[in-house]
Amino acid sequence: MAAAGSAVGLGNVWGFPTQAASNGGAVFLFVYLAMVFVLALPMLISELTIGRYGQGNPVRALNKIVSNRSAAVIMGVMALTAAALILSFYSIIAGWLMGFFASPALDMVGLTGASTWLESFGLGRNLFLTLLFMLLTMHVVRKGVTDGIERWSSRLMPVLIVLFILLIIYIFTQEGALEGLKLYLVPDFSYFNADLVVNAMGQAFFSLSLGVAVMMVYGSYLPKDANIPKTATQVALIDTAIAFGAGLLILPAMFVARNNGVEIYSDAGTLLNSDTLVFTVLPAMFDTMGAVGPLISMVFFALMIIAALTSSISLLEVPVSCAIEELKISRNKAVLTIGIAVSLIAILIIFNFGALFGLVVNVATVYMQPLLGLLWAIVTGWLWSRATVLEEIRNGFDDVEQTLFWRIWPNYLRFVCPVLMGLVFAATI
Ligand code: PHE
């Protein structure tokens, strides 16, 4: 459940619908599904297996396999750098969630100026909300209460799913929704191109929290009687179902909003402000709901903040626990140093939003996450003795050796994953 909590987050409700809306809807959906199950899931199994075998922070876990300490340190630092970079842009978007959560309440008590400020894109508001979200994440990780939040969030996950279903039913009662559904489910192959494929790959790795050693650490928390391939499949299914549901809500809601006079597309037919699309479309939907709109909006954004928090704490906890163990510093000091460093990167992005935001999202999710995921696949497939891998997976999966999974997976990691990923990158070049 903790791994699912890390996986489910902004990637599902912001990343996936935005990408689908910008990349032709259904074609993106199908390529994304293929990426999750053909490429990301086998790699998730590999990352969790390394973690459970290593029983410690990523540097220690990798060191147990590659036995060369410098190599393990370099690999670990690369993963942690990617995690920090992701957290920096993640806290900006999660900050927006907090703004949209608070704004209806401020409206109700008559503070309309403050409410409008929280909802409008601007430097001051972005800085304030981002730092607020970073402080919240740092507070949770500093107190070491991430378990509590995760337990809480797994109880709330069903509420989020029910709310999604109700909102999806509601949106289909509105004029224009079917046009969005058509875009989402009926493929128009003229949209298909190499960039779409590479974006779908990045989105799959981002959504499953891959590459950045988060899943390695969560693997180390897995009990020895847990069946890793099964757990990984469950995480991938939950995560994908929620992303699919978010698309089923947001793409129709885009067209409903357009029908109600909200500008979504430019005259040339491209999406306006894709980064903030979800934050235009959702409030426009809540506005159509009359008196209950503000209340439902607050419940929705509150649940989303918690979903984002279980992802952000995983992103901060991993470098923090690594620093505590490897550099022998206190938890307070580690949270403070890493938290401030990440906040500084976020501030830099906010001041140069147009130039940096999309760039950092792209570098981290489209390049670093898949390439690091591939590195773990190579570590598992090539550098680790097959017998030890088998022994590790056998815990919780006694007869794995007789399964089709075991006959395919090790060589799949060795040959198929690198070739597939190579092809995807080569196509964009
Ligand atoms: N998977 C998370 C989401 O979809 C983001 C994330 C990426 C979390 C990498 C941890 C590590 O929101």
XYZ file of C-alpha atoms and ligand atoms in Angstrom:
441
model
C 0.000 0.000 0.000
C 2.901 2.362 0.666
C 4.300 1.693 -2.798
C 0.856 2.316 -4.289
C 0.675 5.528 -2.252
C 3.965 6.645 -3.751
C 2.842 5.702 -7.244
C -0.561 7.380 -7.090
C -0.188 11.122 -7.139
C 0.144 14.055 -9.491
C 1.408 11.718 -12.189
C -2.079 10.235 -12.356
C -4.306 13.289 -12.105
C -2.061 15.958 -13.570
C 0.616 14.236 -15.688
C -1.395 11.581 -17.446
C -4.507 13.612 -18.411
C -2.353 16.553 -19.514
C -0.201 14.318 -21.686
C -3.212 12.493 -23.095
C -4.945 15.774 -23.922
C -1.811 17.130 -25.613
C -0.987 13.940 -27.517
C -4.169 12.955 -29.270
C -6.021 11.201 -26.431
C -6.623 7.560 -27.294
C -3.324 6.991 -29.125
C -1.459 8.240 -26.083
C -3.612 6.096 -23.798
C -2.808 2.919 -25.738
C 0.912 3.588 -26.025
C 0.963 4.469 -22.325
C -0.729 1.194 -21.367
C 1.790 -0.711 -23.473
C 4.674 1.153 -21.800
C 3.373 0.373 -18.315
C 2.980 -3.341 -18.857
C 5.692 -4.085 -21.414
C 8.503 -1.956 -20.036
C 7.772 -0.369 -16.647
C 6.273 -3.346 -14.801
C 9.194 -5.745 -15.419
C 11.495 -2.960 -14.232
C 9.367 -2.311 -11.152
C 9.827 -5.973 -10.229
C 13.570 -5.553 -10.658
C 13.753 -2.396 -8.520
C 11.680 -3.932 -5.717
C 13.787 -7.111 -5.796
C 17.074 -5.206 -5.490
C 15.559 -3.320 -2.564
C 14.315 -6.317 -0.647
C 17.574 -8.170 -1.169
C 19.600 -5.131 -0.067
C 17.583 -4.475 3.111
C 18.821 -0.934 3.440
C 19.318 2.356 1.668
C 19.966 2.270 -2.104
C 23.731 2.738 -1.813
C 24.024 -0.176 0.567
C 21.647 -2.327 -1.489
C 23.545 -1.694 -4.729
C 26.849 -2.235 -2.982
C 25.714 -5.701 -1.936
C 25.223 -6.569 -5.598
C 28.014 -4.776 -7.454
C 30.523 -5.007 -4.556
C 32.382 -1.949 -5.879
C 31.560 0.780 -3.392
C 32.342 3.764 -5.665
C 30.080 2.374 -8.378
C 27.280 1.914 -5.844
C 27.761 5.462 -4.536
C 27.690 6.954 -8.049
C 24.540 5.033 -8.995
C 22.844 5.935 -5.720
C 23.713 9.623 -6.048
C 22.335 9.710 -9.610
C 19.042 8.245 -8.400
C 18.849 10.634 -5.460
C 19.589 13.635 -7.683
C 16.715 12.636 -9.938
C 14.465 12.266 -6.873
C 15.397 15.776 -5.694
C 14.744 17.223 -9.139
C 11.335 15.561 -9.299
C 10.441 16.808 -5.843
C 11.322 20.377 -6.870
C 8.739 20.568 -9.647
C 6.329 18.277 -7.808
C 6.057 20.724 -4.921
C 5.128 23.517 -7.343
C 2.160 21.573 -8.718
C 1.161 20.259 -5.292
C 1.244 23.889 -4.112
C -1.381 24.734 -6.721
C -3.544 21.950 -5.274
C -3.313 23.613 -1.873
C -4.340 26.932 -3.394
C -7.395 25.434 -5.048
C -8.243 23.620 -1.826
C -8.243 26.783 0.292
C -9.770 29.157 -2.196
C -13.497 28.161 -1.863
C -13.230 28.446 1.929
C -11.789 31.953 1.640
C -14.591 32.829 -0.764
C -17.177 31.668 1.739
C -15.862 33.962 4.466
C -15.767 36.879 2.066
C -12.014 36.991 1.424
C -12.489 36.995 -2.330
C -9.257 38.906 -2.970
C -7.169 36.232 -1.251
C -9.168 33.508 -2.932
C -8.542 34.931 -6.400
C -4.857 35.384 -5.592
C -4.549 31.692 -4.663
C -6.164 30.603 -7.904
C -4.341 32.916 -10.299
C -0.969 32.053 -11.744
C 1.624 34.416 -10.281
C 5.117 34.606 -8.833
C 4.149 35.408 -5.240
C 1.447 32.792 -5.077
C 3.639 30.119 -6.653
C 6.469 30.818 -4.198
C 4.165 30.864 -1.186
C 2.311 27.655 -2.008
C 5.388 25.711 -3.132
C 7.257 26.516 0.055
C 4.168 25.671 2.104
C 3.964 22.245 0.496
C 7.714 21.684 0.912
C 7.428 22.602 4.607
C 4.585 20.134 5.012
C 6.611 17.373 3.344
C 9.687 18.218 5.420
C 7.629 18.244 8.602
C 6.245 14.757 7.966
C 9.648 13.320 7.060
C 11.379 15.055 9.983
C 8.898 13.639 12.460
C 9.438 10.212 10.904
C 5.661 9.747 10.715
C 5.516 8.722 7.079
C 4.044 5.342 8.094
C 1.105 7.059 9.738
C 0.389 9.178 6.683
C 0.660 6.167 4.421
C -1.754 4.142 6.510
C -4.128 7.063 6.543
C -3.839 7.560 2.829
C -4.488 3.919 1.999
C -7.757 4.257 3.921
C -8.615 7.379 1.970
C -7.724 5.892 -1.408
C -11.143 4.167 -1.703
C -12.817 7.515 -0.948
C -10.820 9.092 -3.760
C -11.891 6.325 -6.124
C -15.574 6.685 -5.194
C -15.379 10.443 -5.648
C -13.771 9.946 -9.048
C -16.594 7.623 -10.092
C -19.260 10.099 -8.948
C -17.527 12.958 -10.748
C -17.208 10.895 -13.925
C -20.938 10.119 -13.801
C -21.669 13.795 -13.219
C -19.502 15.038 -16.077
C -21.322 12.779 -18.520
C -24.592 14.531 -17.709
C -23.052 17.711 -19.105
C -23.102 19.013 -22.659
C -19.861 18.359 -24.564
C -18.576 15.411 -22.512
C -18.996 12.902 -25.317
C -16.594 14.813 -27.513
C -13.945 14.366 -24.825
C -14.775 10.683 -24.470
C -14.324 10.232 -28.196
C -10.922 11.904 -28.111
C -9.945 9.684 -25.175
C -11.083 6.322 -26.493
C -11.233 6.454 -30.292
C -7.688 6.498 -31.663
C -6.718 8.903 -34.402
C -3.406 7.527 -35.624
C -2.437 10.764 -37.317
C -1.262 11.852 -33.846
C 1.169 8.954 -33.577
C 4.837 9.969 -33.615
C 8.126 9.246 -31.878
C 7.723 12.074 -29.365
C 4.419 10.663 -28.251
C 6.072 7.308 -27.590
C 8.960 8.790 -25.627
C 6.528 10.937 -23.612
C 4.366 7.916 -22.853
C 7.454 6.049 -21.681
C 8.452 8.927 -19.382
C 4.913 9.190 -18.049
C 4.836 5.464 -17.253
C 8.113 5.679 -15.310
C 7.002 8.838 -13.533
C 3.651 7.397 -12.557
C 5.152 4.177 -11.174
C 7.821 6.122 -9.221
C 10.560 4.218 -11.044
C 14.275 4.771 -11.385
C 14.791 7.102 -8.444
C 15.353 4.357 -5.839
C 12.010 5.013 -4.132
C 10.810 1.563 -5.103
C 14.135 0.111 -3.989
C 13.573 1.500 -0.515
C 9.956 0.360 -0.482
C 11.198 -3.057 -1.585
C 13.387 -3.156 1.504
C 10.263 -2.670 3.640
C 8.523 -5.651 2.018
C 8.326 -8.721 4.254
C 10.146 -11.820 3.053
C 6.860 -13.633 2.508
C 5.579 -11.034 0.037
C 5.315 -12.166 -3.550
C 7.228 -9.438 -5.419
C 5.948 -9.945 -8.985
C 2.397 -10.076 -7.632
C 2.862 -6.973 -5.460
C 4.397 -5.083 -8.379
C 1.513 -6.060 -10.639
C -0.996 -4.879 -8.051
C 0.781 -1.525 -7.743
C 0.841 -1.132 -11.537
C -2.845 -2.029 -11.819
C -3.992 0.363 -9.071
C -1.851 3.166 -10.466
C -2.999 2.623 -14.036
C -6.659 2.350 -13.066
C -6.476 5.700 -11.278
C -4.691 7.370 -14.194
C -7.286 5.932 -16.566
C -10.097 7.225 -14.340
C -8.516 10.671 -14.164
C -8.412 10.764 -17.969
C -12.019 9.651 -18.108
C -12.904 12.630 -15.958
C -10.606 15.329 -17.251
C -10.789 14.898 -21.030
C -14.605 15.065 -21.071
C -14.451 17.915 -18.523
C -12.220 19.845 -20.948
C -14.900 19.838 -23.584
C -17.649 20.611 -21.092
C -15.599 23.619 -19.990
C -15.083 24.663 -23.590
C -18.796 24.331 -24.153
C -19.296 26.712 -21.241
C -17.013 29.306 -22.777
C -13.651 28.444 -21.137
C -10.785 28.732 -23.602
C -8.949 25.412 -23.824
C -7.537 25.343 -27.347
C -5.845 28.129 -29.276
C -7.173 29.124 -32.694
C -4.521 26.890 -34.225
C -5.973 23.923 -32.335
C -3.151 23.397 -29.822
C -3.759 23.265 -26.080
C -3.369 26.551 -24.248
C -1.194 26.367 -21.104
C -1.053 22.598 -20.900
C 0.819 22.691 -17.561
C -2.124 24.329 -15.843
C -4.855 22.682 -17.952
C -6.129 20.479 -15.130
C -6.336 23.512 -12.858
C -8.524 25.325 -15.395
C -10.765 22.402 -16.222
C -11.511 21.064 -12.728
C -12.538 24.380 -11.130
C -14.681 25.076 -14.219
C -16.408 21.748 -13.590
C -17.001 22.473 -9.889
C -18.434 25.868 -10.896
C -21.208 24.131 -12.819
C -22.349 22.246 -9.707
C -24.125 25.097 -7.961
C -24.170 25.311 -4.184
C -22.409 21.979 -3.504
C -19.603 22.818 -5.948
C -17.260 24.501 -3.450
C -17.681 21.692 -0.942
C -17.014 18.923 -3.449
C -14.082 20.907 -4.775
C -12.557 21.104 -1.295
C -12.997 17.374 -0.665
C -11.483 16.593 -4.052
C -8.442 18.823 -3.590
C -7.944 17.634 0.011
C -7.784 14.020 -1.185
C -5.430 15.028 -3.968
C -3.131 16.839 -1.533
C -2.887 13.666 0.535
C -2.169 11.601 -2.590
C 0.539 14.095 -3.571
C 1.942 14.024 -0.054
C 2.422 10.254 -0.008
C 4.447 10.675 -3.208
C 6.434 13.694 -2.025
C 7.338 12.091 1.288
C 8.664 9.071 -0.598
C 10.776 11.423 -2.725
C 12.244 13.172 0.325
C 12.492 10.156 2.617
C 14.806 8.290 0.259
C 17.643 10.863 0.091
C 17.133 11.663 3.778
C 17.434 8.077 4.979
C 20.425 7.618 2.710
C 22.145 10.709 4.143
C 21.413 9.623 7.719
C 22.958 6.197 7.226
C 25.777 6.960 4.836
C 26.905 10.356 6.157
C 26.016 9.618 9.791
C 24.062 12.828 10.298
C 20.888 13.389 12.301
C 17.416 13.168 10.759
C 16.780 16.843 11.507
C 19.929 17.938 9.758
C 19.328 15.696 6.757
C 15.734 16.912 6.300
C 16.769 20.524 6.669
C 19.717 20.382 4.255
C 18.009 18.357 1.553
C 14.692 20.174 2.012
C 16.382 23.555 1.590
C 18.362 22.396 -1.451
C 15.181 21.122 -3.132
C 13.324 24.337 -2.232
C 16.100 26.393 -3.822
C 15.769 24.443 -7.061
C 12.000 24.957 -6.917
C 12.475 28.714 -6.400
C 14.823 28.847 -9.355
C 12.197 27.107 -11.490
C 9.449 29.452 -10.297
C 11.485 32.540 -11.197
C 12.136 31.135 -14.683
C 8.925 29.197 -15.053
C 8.592 29.430 -18.826
C 12.157 28.316 -19.497
C 12.683 25.805 -16.699
C 9.478 24.101 -15.604
C 8.846 22.014 -18.712
C 12.570 21.415 -19.120
C 13.033 20.000 -15.617
C 9.908 17.842 -15.911
C 11.227 16.532 -19.208
C 14.818 15.893 -18.150
C 13.748 14.135 -14.966
C 10.814 12.060 -16.180
C 11.501 11.443 -19.868
C 15.258 10.845 -19.605
C 16.520 10.275 -16.075
C 13.767 7.980 -14.814
C 13.720 5.555 -17.761
C 17.528 5.475 -17.998
C 17.921 4.832 -14.273
C 15.207 2.183 -14.471
C 17.216 0.578 -17.243
C 20.316 0.713 -15.075
C 18.532 -1.323 -12.380
C 17.353 -3.768 -15.050
C 20.949 -4.160 -16.205
C 22.170 -4.577 -12.640
C 19.570 -7.311 -12.105
C 19.929 -8.959 -15.494
C 23.688 -8.796 -16.033
C 25.564 -8.029 -12.840
C 23.656 -10.114 -10.353
C 24.021 -13.871 -10.192
C 20.890 -15.529 -11.532
C 20.831 -17.934 -8.578
C 20.739 -15.112 -6.021
C 17.974 -13.319 -7.879
C 15.994 -16.532 -7.939
C 16.578 -17.120 -4.262
C 15.328 -13.617 -3.452
C 12.191 -13.858 -5.567
C 11.479 -17.328 -4.230
C 10.734 -15.744 -0.858
C 6.988 -15.362 -1.007
C 6.801 -17.108 -4.391
C 7.906 -20.728 -3.770
C 7.342 -22.233 -7.175
C 8.533 -19.236 -9.190
C 11.180 -21.349 -10.932
C 8.473 -23.374 -12.665
C 6.568 -20.358 -13.907
C 6.513 -18.750 -17.309
C 7.448 -15.519 -15.534
C 10.821 -16.889 -14.438
C 11.515 -18.397 -17.852
C 11.073 -15.017 -19.498
C 11.800 -12.212 -17.054
C 15.592 -12.438 -16.466
C 16.383 -12.465 -20.189
C 13.677 -9.911 -20.785
C 15.549 -7.537 -18.462
C 18.845 -8.404 -20.136
C 17.875 -8.035 -23.770
C 14.342 -6.849 -24.422
C 14.220 -3.873 -22.063
C 17.485 -2.271 -23.269
C 16.588 -2.855 -26.917
C 13.048 -1.477 -26.548
C 14.221 1.591 -24.706
C 17.040 2.097 -27.163
C 14.549 1.984 -30.025
C 12.284 4.544 -28.365
C 15.146 6.983 -27.841
C 16.594 6.321 -31.281
C 13.234 7.080 -32.902
C 13.158 10.560 -31.378
C 16.628 11.304 -32.643
N 4.589 8.397 -9.015
C 4.340 9.671 -8.423
C 3.085 10.264 -9.059
O 2.531 9.712 -9.953
C 5.518 10.605 -8.572
C 6.799 10.022 -8.100
C 7.846 9.814 -8.982
C 6.966 9.648 -6.758
C 9.031 9.259 -8.575
C 8.156 9.075 -6.333
C 9.173 8.862 -7.256
O 2.652 11.308 -8.688
